[in-house]
mmCIF file of C-alpha atoms in Angstrom:
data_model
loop_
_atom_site.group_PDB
_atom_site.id
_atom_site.type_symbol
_atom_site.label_atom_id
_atom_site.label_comp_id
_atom_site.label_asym_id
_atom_site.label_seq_id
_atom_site.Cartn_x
_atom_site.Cartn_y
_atom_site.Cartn_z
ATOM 1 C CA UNK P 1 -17.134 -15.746 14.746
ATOM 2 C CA UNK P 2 -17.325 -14.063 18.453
ATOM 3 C CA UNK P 3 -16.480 -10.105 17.600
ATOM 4 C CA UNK P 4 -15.630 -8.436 20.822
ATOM 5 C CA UNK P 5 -15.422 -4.536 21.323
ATOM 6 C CA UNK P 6 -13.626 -3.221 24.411
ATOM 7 C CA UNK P 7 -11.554 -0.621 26.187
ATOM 8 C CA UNK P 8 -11.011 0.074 29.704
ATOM 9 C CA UNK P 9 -12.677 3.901 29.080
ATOM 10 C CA UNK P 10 -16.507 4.799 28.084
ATOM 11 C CA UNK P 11 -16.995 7.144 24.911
ATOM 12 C CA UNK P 12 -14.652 5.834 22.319
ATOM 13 C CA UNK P 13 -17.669 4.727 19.919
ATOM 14 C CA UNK P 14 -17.716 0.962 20.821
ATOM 15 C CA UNK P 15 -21.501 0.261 21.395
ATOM 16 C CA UNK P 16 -22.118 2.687 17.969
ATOM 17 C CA UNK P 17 -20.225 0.828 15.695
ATOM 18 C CA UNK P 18 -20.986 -2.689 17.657
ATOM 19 C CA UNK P 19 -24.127 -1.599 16.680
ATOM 20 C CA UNK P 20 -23.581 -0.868 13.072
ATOM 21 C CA UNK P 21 -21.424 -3.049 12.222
ATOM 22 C CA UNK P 22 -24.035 -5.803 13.210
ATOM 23 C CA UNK P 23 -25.905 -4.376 9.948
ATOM 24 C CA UNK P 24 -23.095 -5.136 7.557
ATOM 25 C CA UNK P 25 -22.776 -8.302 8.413
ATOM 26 C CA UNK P 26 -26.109 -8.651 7.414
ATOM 27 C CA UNK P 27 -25.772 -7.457 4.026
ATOM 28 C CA UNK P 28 -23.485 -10.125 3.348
ATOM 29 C CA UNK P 29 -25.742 -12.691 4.487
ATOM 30 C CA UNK P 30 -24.875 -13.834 8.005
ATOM 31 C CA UNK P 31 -27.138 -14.418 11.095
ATOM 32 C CA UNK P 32 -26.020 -11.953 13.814
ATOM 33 C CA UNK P 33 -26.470 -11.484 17.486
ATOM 34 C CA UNK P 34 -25.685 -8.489 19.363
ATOM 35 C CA UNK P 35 -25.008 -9.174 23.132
ATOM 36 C CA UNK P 36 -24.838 -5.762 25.857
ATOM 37 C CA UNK P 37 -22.827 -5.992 28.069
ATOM 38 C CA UNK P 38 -22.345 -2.713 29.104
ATOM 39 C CA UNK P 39 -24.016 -1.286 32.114
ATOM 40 C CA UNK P 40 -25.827 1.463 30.414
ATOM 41 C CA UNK P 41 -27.458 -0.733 28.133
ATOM 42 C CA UNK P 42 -26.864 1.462 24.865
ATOM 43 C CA UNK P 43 -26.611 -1.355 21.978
ATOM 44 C CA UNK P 44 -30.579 -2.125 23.189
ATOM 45 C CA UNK P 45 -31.428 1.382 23.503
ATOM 46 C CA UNK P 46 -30.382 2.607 20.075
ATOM 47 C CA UNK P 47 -33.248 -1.003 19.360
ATOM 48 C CA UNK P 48 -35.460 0.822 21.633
ATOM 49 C CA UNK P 49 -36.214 3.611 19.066
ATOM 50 C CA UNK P 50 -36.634 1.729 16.405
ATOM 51 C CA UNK P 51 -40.193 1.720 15.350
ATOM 52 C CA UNK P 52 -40.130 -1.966 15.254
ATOM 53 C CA UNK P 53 -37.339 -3.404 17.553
ATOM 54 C CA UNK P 54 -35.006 -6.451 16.354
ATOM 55 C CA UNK P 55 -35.302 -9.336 18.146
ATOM 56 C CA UNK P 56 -32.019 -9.828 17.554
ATOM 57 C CA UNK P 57 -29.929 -7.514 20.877
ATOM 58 C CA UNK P 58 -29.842 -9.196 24.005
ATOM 59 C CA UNK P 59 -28.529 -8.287 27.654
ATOM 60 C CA UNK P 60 -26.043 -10.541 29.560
ATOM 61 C CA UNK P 61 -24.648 -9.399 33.108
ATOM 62 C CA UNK P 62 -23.392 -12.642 34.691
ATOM 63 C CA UNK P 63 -20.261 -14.595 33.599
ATOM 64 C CA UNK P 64 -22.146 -18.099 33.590
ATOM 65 C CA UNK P 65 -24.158 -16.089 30.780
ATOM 66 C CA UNK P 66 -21.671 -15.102 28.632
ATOM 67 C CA UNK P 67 -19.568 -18.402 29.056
ATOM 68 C CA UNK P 68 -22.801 -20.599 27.733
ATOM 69 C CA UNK P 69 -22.461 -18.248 24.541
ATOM 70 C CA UNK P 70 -19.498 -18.418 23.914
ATOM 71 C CA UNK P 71 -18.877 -22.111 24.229
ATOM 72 C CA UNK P 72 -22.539 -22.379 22.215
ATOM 73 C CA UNK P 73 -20.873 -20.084 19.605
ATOM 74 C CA UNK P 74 -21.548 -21.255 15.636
ATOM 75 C CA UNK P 75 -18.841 -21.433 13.565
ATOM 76 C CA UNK P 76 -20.934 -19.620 10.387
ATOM 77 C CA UNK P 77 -22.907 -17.552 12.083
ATOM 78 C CA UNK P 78 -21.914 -13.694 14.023
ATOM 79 C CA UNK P 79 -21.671 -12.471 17.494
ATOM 80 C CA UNK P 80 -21.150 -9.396 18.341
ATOM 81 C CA UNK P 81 -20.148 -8.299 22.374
ATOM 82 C CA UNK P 82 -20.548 -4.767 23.273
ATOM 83 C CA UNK P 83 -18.502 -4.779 26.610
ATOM 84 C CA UNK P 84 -18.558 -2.039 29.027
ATOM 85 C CA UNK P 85 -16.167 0.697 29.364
ATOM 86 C CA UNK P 86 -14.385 -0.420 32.177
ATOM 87 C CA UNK P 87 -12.137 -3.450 33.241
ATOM 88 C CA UNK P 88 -14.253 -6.427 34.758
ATOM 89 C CA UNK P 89 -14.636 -10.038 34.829
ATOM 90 C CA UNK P 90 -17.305 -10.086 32.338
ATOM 91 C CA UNK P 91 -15.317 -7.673 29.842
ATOM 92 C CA UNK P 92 -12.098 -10.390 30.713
ATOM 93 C CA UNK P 93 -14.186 -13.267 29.582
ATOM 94 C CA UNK P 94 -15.512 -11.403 26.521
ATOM 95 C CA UNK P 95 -11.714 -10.525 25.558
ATOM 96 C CA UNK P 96 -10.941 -14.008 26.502
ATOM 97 C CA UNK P 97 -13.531 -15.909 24.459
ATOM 98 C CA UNK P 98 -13.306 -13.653 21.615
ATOM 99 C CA UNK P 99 -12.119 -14.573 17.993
ATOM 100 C CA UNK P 100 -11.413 -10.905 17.585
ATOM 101 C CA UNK P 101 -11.424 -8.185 20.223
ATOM 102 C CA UNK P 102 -11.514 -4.399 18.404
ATOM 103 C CA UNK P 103 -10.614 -1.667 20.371
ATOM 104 C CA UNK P 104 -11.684 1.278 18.921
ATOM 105 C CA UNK P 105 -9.612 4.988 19.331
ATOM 106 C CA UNK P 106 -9.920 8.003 18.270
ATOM 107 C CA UNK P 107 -6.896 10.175 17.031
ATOM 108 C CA UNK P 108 -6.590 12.039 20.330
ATOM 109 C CA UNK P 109 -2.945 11.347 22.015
ATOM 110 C CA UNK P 110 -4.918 10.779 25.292
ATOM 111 C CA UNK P 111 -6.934 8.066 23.838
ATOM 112 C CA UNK P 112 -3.712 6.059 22.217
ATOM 113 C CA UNK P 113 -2.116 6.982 25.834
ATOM 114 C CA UNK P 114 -5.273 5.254 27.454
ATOM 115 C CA UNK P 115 -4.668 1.737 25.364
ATOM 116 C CA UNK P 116 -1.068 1.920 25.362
ATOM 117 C CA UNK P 117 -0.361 2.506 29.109
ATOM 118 C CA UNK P 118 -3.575 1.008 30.802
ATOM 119 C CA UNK P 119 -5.236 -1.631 28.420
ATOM 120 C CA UNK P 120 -2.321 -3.174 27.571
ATOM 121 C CA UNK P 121 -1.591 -4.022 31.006
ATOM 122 C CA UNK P 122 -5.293 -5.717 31.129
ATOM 123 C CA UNK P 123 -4.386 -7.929 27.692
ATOM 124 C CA UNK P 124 -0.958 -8.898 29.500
ATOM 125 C CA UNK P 125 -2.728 -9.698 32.900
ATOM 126 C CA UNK P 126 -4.444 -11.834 31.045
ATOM 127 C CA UNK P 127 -2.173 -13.429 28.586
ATOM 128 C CA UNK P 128 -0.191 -14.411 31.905
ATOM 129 C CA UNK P 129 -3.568 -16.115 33.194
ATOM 130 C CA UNK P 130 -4.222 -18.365 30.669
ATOM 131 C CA UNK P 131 -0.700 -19.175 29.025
ATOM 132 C CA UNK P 132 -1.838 -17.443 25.794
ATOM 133 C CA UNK P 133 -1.034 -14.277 23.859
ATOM 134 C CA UNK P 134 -4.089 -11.745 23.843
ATOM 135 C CA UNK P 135 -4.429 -9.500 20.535
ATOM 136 C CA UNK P 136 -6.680 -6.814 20.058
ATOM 137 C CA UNK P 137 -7.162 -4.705 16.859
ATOM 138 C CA UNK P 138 -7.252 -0.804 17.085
ATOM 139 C CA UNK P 139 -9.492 0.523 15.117
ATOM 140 C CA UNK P 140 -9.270 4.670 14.369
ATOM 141 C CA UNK P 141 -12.745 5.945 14.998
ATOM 142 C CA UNK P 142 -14.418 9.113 14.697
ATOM 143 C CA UNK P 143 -11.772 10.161 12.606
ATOM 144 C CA UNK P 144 -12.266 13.510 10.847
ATOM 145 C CA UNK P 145 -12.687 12.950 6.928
ATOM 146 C CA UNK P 146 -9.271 14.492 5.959
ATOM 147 C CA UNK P 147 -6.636 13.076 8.432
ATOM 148 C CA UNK P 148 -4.330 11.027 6.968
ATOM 149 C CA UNK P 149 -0.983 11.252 9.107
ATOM 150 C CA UNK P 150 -1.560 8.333 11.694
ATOM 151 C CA UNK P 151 2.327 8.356 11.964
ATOM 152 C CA UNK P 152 1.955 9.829 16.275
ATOM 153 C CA UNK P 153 -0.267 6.755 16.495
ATOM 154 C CA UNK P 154 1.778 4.008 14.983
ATOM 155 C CA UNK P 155 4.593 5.119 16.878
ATOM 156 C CA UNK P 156 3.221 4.635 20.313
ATOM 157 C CA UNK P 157 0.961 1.376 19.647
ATOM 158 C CA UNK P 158 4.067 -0.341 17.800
ATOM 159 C CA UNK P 159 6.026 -1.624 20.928
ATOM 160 C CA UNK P 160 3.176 -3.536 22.247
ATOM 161 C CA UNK P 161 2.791 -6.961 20.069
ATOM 162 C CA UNK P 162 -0.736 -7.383 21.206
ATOM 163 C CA UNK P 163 -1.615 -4.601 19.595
ATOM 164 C CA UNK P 164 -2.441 -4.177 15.501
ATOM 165 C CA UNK P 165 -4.231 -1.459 13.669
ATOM 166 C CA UNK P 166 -6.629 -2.490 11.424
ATOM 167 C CA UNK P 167 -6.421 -0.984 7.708
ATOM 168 C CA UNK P 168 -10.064 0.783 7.703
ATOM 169 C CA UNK P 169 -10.660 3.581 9.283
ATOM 170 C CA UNK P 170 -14.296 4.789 10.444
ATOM 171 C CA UNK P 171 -14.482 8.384 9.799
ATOM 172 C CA UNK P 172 -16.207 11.086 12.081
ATOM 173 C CA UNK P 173 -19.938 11.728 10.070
ATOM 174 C CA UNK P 174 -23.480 13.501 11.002
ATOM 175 C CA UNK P 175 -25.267 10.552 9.793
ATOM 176 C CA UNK P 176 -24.482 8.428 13.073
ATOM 177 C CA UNK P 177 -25.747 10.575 15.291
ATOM 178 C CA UNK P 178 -29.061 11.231 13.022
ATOM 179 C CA UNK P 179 -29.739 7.702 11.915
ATOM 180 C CA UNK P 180 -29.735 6.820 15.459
ATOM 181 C CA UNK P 181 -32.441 9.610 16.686
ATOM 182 C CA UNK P 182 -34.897 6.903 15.255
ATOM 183 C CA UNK P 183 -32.557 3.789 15.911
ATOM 184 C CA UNK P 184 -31.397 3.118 12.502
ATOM 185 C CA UNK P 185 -28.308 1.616 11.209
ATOM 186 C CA UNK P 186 -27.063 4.370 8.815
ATOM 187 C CA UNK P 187 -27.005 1.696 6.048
ATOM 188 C CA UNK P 188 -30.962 2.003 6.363
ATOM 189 C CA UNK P 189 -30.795 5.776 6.578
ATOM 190 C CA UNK P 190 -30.732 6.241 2.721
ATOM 191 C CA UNK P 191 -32.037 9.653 2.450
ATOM 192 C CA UNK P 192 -28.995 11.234 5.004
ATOM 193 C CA UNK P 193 -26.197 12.844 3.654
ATOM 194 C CA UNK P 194 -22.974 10.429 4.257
ATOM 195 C CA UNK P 195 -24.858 7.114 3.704
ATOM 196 C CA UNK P 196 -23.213 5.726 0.984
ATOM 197 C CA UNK P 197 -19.704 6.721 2.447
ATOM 198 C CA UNK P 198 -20.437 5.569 5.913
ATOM 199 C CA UNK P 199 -22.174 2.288 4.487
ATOM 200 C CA UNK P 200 -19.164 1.651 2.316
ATOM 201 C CA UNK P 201 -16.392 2.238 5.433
ATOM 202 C CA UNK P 202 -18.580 -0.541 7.463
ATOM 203 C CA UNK P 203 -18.527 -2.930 4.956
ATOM 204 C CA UNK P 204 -14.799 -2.881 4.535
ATOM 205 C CA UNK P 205 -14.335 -3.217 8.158
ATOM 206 C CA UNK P 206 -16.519 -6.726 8.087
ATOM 207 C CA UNK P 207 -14.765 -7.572 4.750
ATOM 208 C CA UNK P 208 -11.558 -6.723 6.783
ATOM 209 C CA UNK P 209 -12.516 -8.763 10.023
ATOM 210 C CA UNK P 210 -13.673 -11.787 7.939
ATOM 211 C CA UNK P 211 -10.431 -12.111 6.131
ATOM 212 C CA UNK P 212 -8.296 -11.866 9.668
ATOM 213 C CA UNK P 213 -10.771 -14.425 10.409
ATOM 214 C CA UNK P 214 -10.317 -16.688 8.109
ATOM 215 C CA UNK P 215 -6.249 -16.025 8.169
ATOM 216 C CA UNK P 216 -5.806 -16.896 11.899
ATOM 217 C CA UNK P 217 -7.986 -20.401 11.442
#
């Protein structure tokens, strides 16, 4: 299963929970891959600090690259695209070839704005290139630990078909940021305040994704 993360914008949490996410599908037993796309490189920097990198994070900047993975894709194993904040031929493809694209948010009006007004123009451009409807699933990020009115949000992403929001929601916790100091997934960060909580939210949004998965066959 190809698992892309996008948006036309930088800063809305896609490389962190690219890379985190990565670790939950681990847990539940499946071979995962990790590929950058993004310019600054931040999926294999996180790797960078760990004390002993994974082997498993690699960097792709030319279409021919990412085309070979894709088409080389296994059906039982996990890849995971980090694509770049910002609208590009490579980040096309990676929508394109994608089982699932995620488009992460926070619940800021100018981010649902952002998706609404601007990326869904990018999933229709490309829906009208290849004869085939795009979907991406918004995923509420960063979200402080007692919102629960998502009603403002709903409201605006409803009108646009291409656009679903998935059921878990990633709250906003300290642990990401100080797992990450030393390059660790906050599933490994056992001794940090949130870890159970964030660990549990991750592994509901790979339950989650596996079951859309499976659905859409």
């Amino acid at each position: 299963m190809i698992i892309n993360f996008s948006h036309q914008k930088g800063g809305t949490g896609k490389s962190t929970t690219a890379y985190h996410i990565a670790e939950a599908f681990e847990r539940l037993g499946y071979t995962v891959t990790i590929y950058d796309l993004d310019i600054q490189d931040t999926c294999i920097e996180y790797n960078n600090l760990r004390e002993i990198p994974k082997t498993n994070i690699k960097n792709i900047t030319e279409d021919e690259e990412l085309i070979r993975v894709i088409e080389d894709a296994k059906d039982d194993e996990i890849y995971i695209i980090d694509s770049g904040g910002f609208d590009s031929s490579l980040t096309r493809l990676a929508i394109m070839g994608a089982d699932i694209n995620i488009t992460p948010i926070a619940d800021k009006v100018s981010e649902i704005l952002a998706i609404s007004n601007k990326y869904s123009k990018i999933l229709e451009e490309i829906a009208n290139a290849t004869g085939e409807a795009t979907t991406t699933y918004v995923l509420l990020n960063r979200i402080h630990i007692f919102a629960k009115n998502f009603e403002h949000l709903e409201e605006i992403i409803k009108p646009h078909k291409q656009m679903k929001i998935l059921n878990t929601i990633i709250r906003e916790r300290a642990i990401y940021d100080k797992a990450l100091q030393e390059g660790l997934k906050v599933q490994e960060a056992t001794d940090l305040k949130g870890h159970e909580d964030a660990s549990n939210e991750l592994g509901k949004l790979a339950e989650e994704l596996l079951t859309i998965h499976n659905e859409e066959k």
